Amino acid sequence: MTMVYGRSIGRALPRLGALRSVLSCSRFGNDIRYLSTTAQRYAGSDAKLDLPALDHKWRQKWAALQKTNTTNDGAQKKYVLPMFPYPSGYLHLGHLRVYTIADVVARFHSLQGHDVLLPMGWDAFGLPAENAAIERGINPATWTKSNIAKMKEQLDIMNGSWDWSRELATCDPSFYKHTQKIFLLLHEQGLAYQDEAEVNYDPVDKTVLANEQVDANGCSWRSGAKVEKRKLKQWFLRISEFRDSLLEDLEVLGKNGDWPERVLAMQKNWLGKSTGATIKFPLMAFEHVTHSAIEVFTSRPDTLFGVQYLALASTHPVVAQLASKDPELQAFLDTLPGLPPDSKVGYLLPHIRAVNPLAYHEETPEATKKSIPIYVAPYVLGDYGEGAVMGVPAHDVRDHSFWKTHHKDEPVRFVLAASEDESTTALPNEPFIDHGVMTAHSGLFKGRSSKEAGEMLVRILEEAELAKPVEKWRLRDWLVSRQRYWGTPIPIIHCDSCGAVPVPEEQLPVELPKVDEHWAGKKIGNPLETLDDWVNTPCPKCHGPAKRDTDTMDTFVDSSWYFARFIDPHNNDAPFSAEKAKKMLPVDLYIGGVEHAILHLLYSRFIYKFLMSSSLAGGETKGVQEPFKRLITQGMVHGKTYTDPATGRFLKPDEVDLSDPSKPVVVATGETAGVSYEKMSKSKHNGVDPTDVINLHGADATRAHMLFQAPVSEVLDWDEEKIVGVTRWLGRVWELVQRVSSVPEPRAPAREFFEQEAGRLGKMSEKELQQWDKAARVWREVQKTIGSVTGSYEKVYALNTVVSDLMILTNVIVEEEKGVPDRVKREAVEGLVRMMAPITPAFAEECWAVLHPGEVSIFKSEKGRFPVVDGTVESLLQPRKQICAVQVNGRLKFATEIAVPPEGLGEEERRAWVVGEVMKTEEGSRKLEGVDVGKAKKVVVVKGGKLVNFVM
């Protein structure tokens, strides 16, 4: 087992009967002892600090303690939750970071006396497992459970305090039985419905995707395949019913910085509420078209005078009608799936034009009265607005780009300007996209503010039934059907007579049937569709022949409510009880990656709002219902990456000579390798197995290093070489613990000692005052650190400063320990250990066992509670001395230590007092030699005596 040392790590426990020198100082108290020399006290010691061994020892003890764990019903509840992992087979450093943060915060609240819930489970359904099963010819359940076992072993060595009695996996029928119950509750309320719609189809994974699972390039979020559009009958959840509260309650989540601003902004953008108007553009058709007008939604009716074309989505009814008679148009439509959504291509519809509705007003400028072309354009989305946009090249960046692509030589028409004289308008080659003042191209509206003009235009057109004010949302109902096996079966039976019939509750769960032959044959597609014995079933209503739904649910349905199952994981009758929901929900602190800012968080908010208003939570619940009070998003972990400077190729570990880590060399060429920090991936050969790091350095050193290297929200550049700094620090703390371990536990807290001695300050000898100063400095630093690290633990994002603050405290104790009374020093070291415990739990346990041999665990001890500020700094421990900077004619001559000026001195008295104290010092007499300060024209004393300037 690796032995970890740091600067003489591991002074042994003092031998029984080891000699100590005892210094008694009159009124300092008979129990205050001082060390003569550390070497005398610990001569012959040979105990070593083996951090990995401590991990193993204390994990066994924690496991035994957890079996007898009891909760404190009177304590305040604290629910801390990291986003549960997908069981891919291994944990990476990103997992280690988020789970370390979660465990540290949970342990901190536990030490404060809270009853903390820190559960763990597995997001176990999904396409990756099914595809892996097909590749390997095995059941996805087998692959998933094997991965869970491996990842659980990795989690165990992180020194986490997970409550494994609440462990769940979404692929377990005991879990997805309740996912099906929630689906049926939604169905009962009309919030789960089936509809035929154009959907995103992944041709590789052979399943439908929600809009949120298609990236900006029109590719699948998982397989990367170009997504196809198909018309299918699918199941949807009516998230749109909750859109108002989903938007409004973001204001609550944003208070006090409880949710990150960028997450709130992403949620608002996805909800996409916009107010504007639908405007009818009458059609001029040269062949039979049944539509008399095209409706367009716009949030900028003030730009209506500047419309120079219309653009339609490929799915617009007018386009579909014309394509049936126009082979060239149909050929163009066939090319669209292969184009990026921001493509500037367009198809000019040859036999149809539109008329601006303002053309019918006699005061409208002639340019606006002209008919306008109509294009089919891929940038127009069929599921937003009316599937049609009005093109205003002068006042929209996208429209400007499209117009210049198709009408390069035709001018754009500016109908708005930044000012009335149009002198501050954007250059003619750039669109002006802000609100402003209407120009001469706006007819009678010239000179009006654009906002006012827009409102007036809508009212005028509304009277003519050519416009109406409307509210639009980007959010669409959540498509949850998936044509794959490895997911929660949709609990619906389809009957020709009765329609879609819910599976009776007593028949839940609808379990996934075994299809071993399908996996053994490495077949693709959904095997549920071919299982006649499973599909064919009696209708629960009429008992006639019917068929089960063969789709499974999107895995985001499982993760939208799993956090609520953790509070009542063994409840067979319901997802959770109303009583436990009232007591333990919502989650107090939720921790995970910002990549889940839209999908998972939005769906969880929707389902939680529904659940809290359902019978599960006891009926209608008033007030704002949000599942996660605080959201912490941690930064990614980047790995050290080596590249060949000649080719830019990423180098494997064995292709780099790291004999001198500061100068990595490409083995093949002898050239210096390029070094950068990149997102960890197999292709970059920069991945790090956290298990290897923990086995080498110990979990506690790894945790502390992980937190120390960067603030929680920022990217962490992982550099394992720097972990030695943390192990050195732990070694210094270990030495301190050994040195104070034989000091008896004080009968009274340090505060009482300082209260007793503070009254004697005026009578103490110089030696006693020096001892007081040392003790006061240590205790001031202890109190300062308690306040600082408590705040950092609570903020979470500042956890890196906890480690640095504790390192500073360690240094102060070490620097002053020879002159500090034993009782103060012991309490300072105990406070240090208690503050370290959330980050380095096994190490802290070992230190606590040395300091308190009879205690079972620091986390179960009343004495081990997280320390609180005792008020001594303000009332008793103001410094007696301070540094004074001495200047002559504004130039610094030296700095020296003087006494703090007494309270109540006037300005003249303070000046004389400070000068006198400076001149008493050795530096004052030596460095002001030749300077007759008595003849100074002026003496300036500022900052309470921290600076004095002699103007000669």
Short mmCIF file of N, CA and C in Angstrom, two decimals, residues 319-320 322-336 347:
data_model
loop_
_atom_site.label_atom_id
_atom_site.label_comp_id
_atom_site.label_asym_id
_atom_site.label_seq_id
_atom_site.Cartn_x
_atom_site.Cartn_y
_atom_site.Cartn_z
N VAL A 319 -47.58 25.61 -49.33
CA VAL A 319 -46.45 24.94 -49.99
C VAL A 319 -46.84 23.52 -50.37
N ALA A 320 -47.50 22.82 -49.44
CA ALA A 320 -47.92 21.44 -49.73
C ALA A 320 -48.86 21.39 -50.93
N LEU A 322 -49.10 23.60 -53.47
CA LEU A 322 -48.40 23.93 -54.71
C LEU A 322 -47.44 22.82 -55.12
N ALA A 323 -46.82 22.14 -54.14
CA ALA A 323 -45.85 21.09 -54.47
C ALA A 323 -46.50 19.93 -55.18
N SER A 324 -47.78 19.71 -54.92
CA SER A 324 -48.47 18.59 -55.59
C SER A 324 -48.56 18.80 -57.09
N LYS A 325 -48.38 20.06 -57.55
CA LYS A 325 -48.48 20.36 -58.99
C LYS A 325 -47.17 20.89 -59.56
N ASP A 326 -46.15 21.03 -58.71
CA ASP A 326 -44.89 21.62 -59.15
C ASP A 326 -43.74 20.68 -58.82
N PRO A 327 -43.27 19.87 -59.80
CA PRO A 327 -42.18 18.90 -59.54
C PRO A 327 -40.89 19.57 -59.08
N GLU A 328 -40.62 20.75 -59.60
CA GLU A 328 -39.39 21.43 -59.19
C GLU A 328 -39.46 21.83 -57.71
N LEU A 329 -40.61 22.31 -57.27
CA LEU A 329 -40.79 22.65 -55.86
C LEU A 329 -40.64 21.39 -55.00
N GLN A 330 -41.23 20.27 -55.43
CA GLN A 330 -41.13 19.04 -54.66
C GLN A 330 -39.67 18.57 -54.58
N ALA A 331 -38.94 18.72 -55.68
CA ALA A 331 -37.53 18.34 -55.69
C ALA A 331 -36.74 19.20 -54.69
N PHE A 332 -37.07 20.50 -54.64
CA PHE A 332 -36.41 21.38 -53.67
C PHE A 332 -36.72 20.95 -52.24
N LEU A 333 -37.99 20.63 -51.98
CA LEU A 333 -38.37 20.20 -50.64
C LEU A 333 -37.63 18.93 -50.22
N ASP A 334 -37.38 18.06 -51.20
CA ASP A 334 -36.68 16.82 -50.89
C ASP A 334 -35.24 17.06 -50.45
N THR A 335 -34.67 18.21 -50.84
CA THR A 335 -33.27 18.50 -50.46
C THR A 335 -33.15 19.12 -49.07
N LEU A 336 -34.24 19.61 -48.52
CA LEU A 336 -34.17 20.37 -47.28
C LEU A 336 -33.64 19.59 -46.06
N TYR A 347 -36.68 28.90 -52.30
CA TYR A 347 -37.36 28.59 -53.56
C TYR A 347 -38.44 29.63 -53.77
#
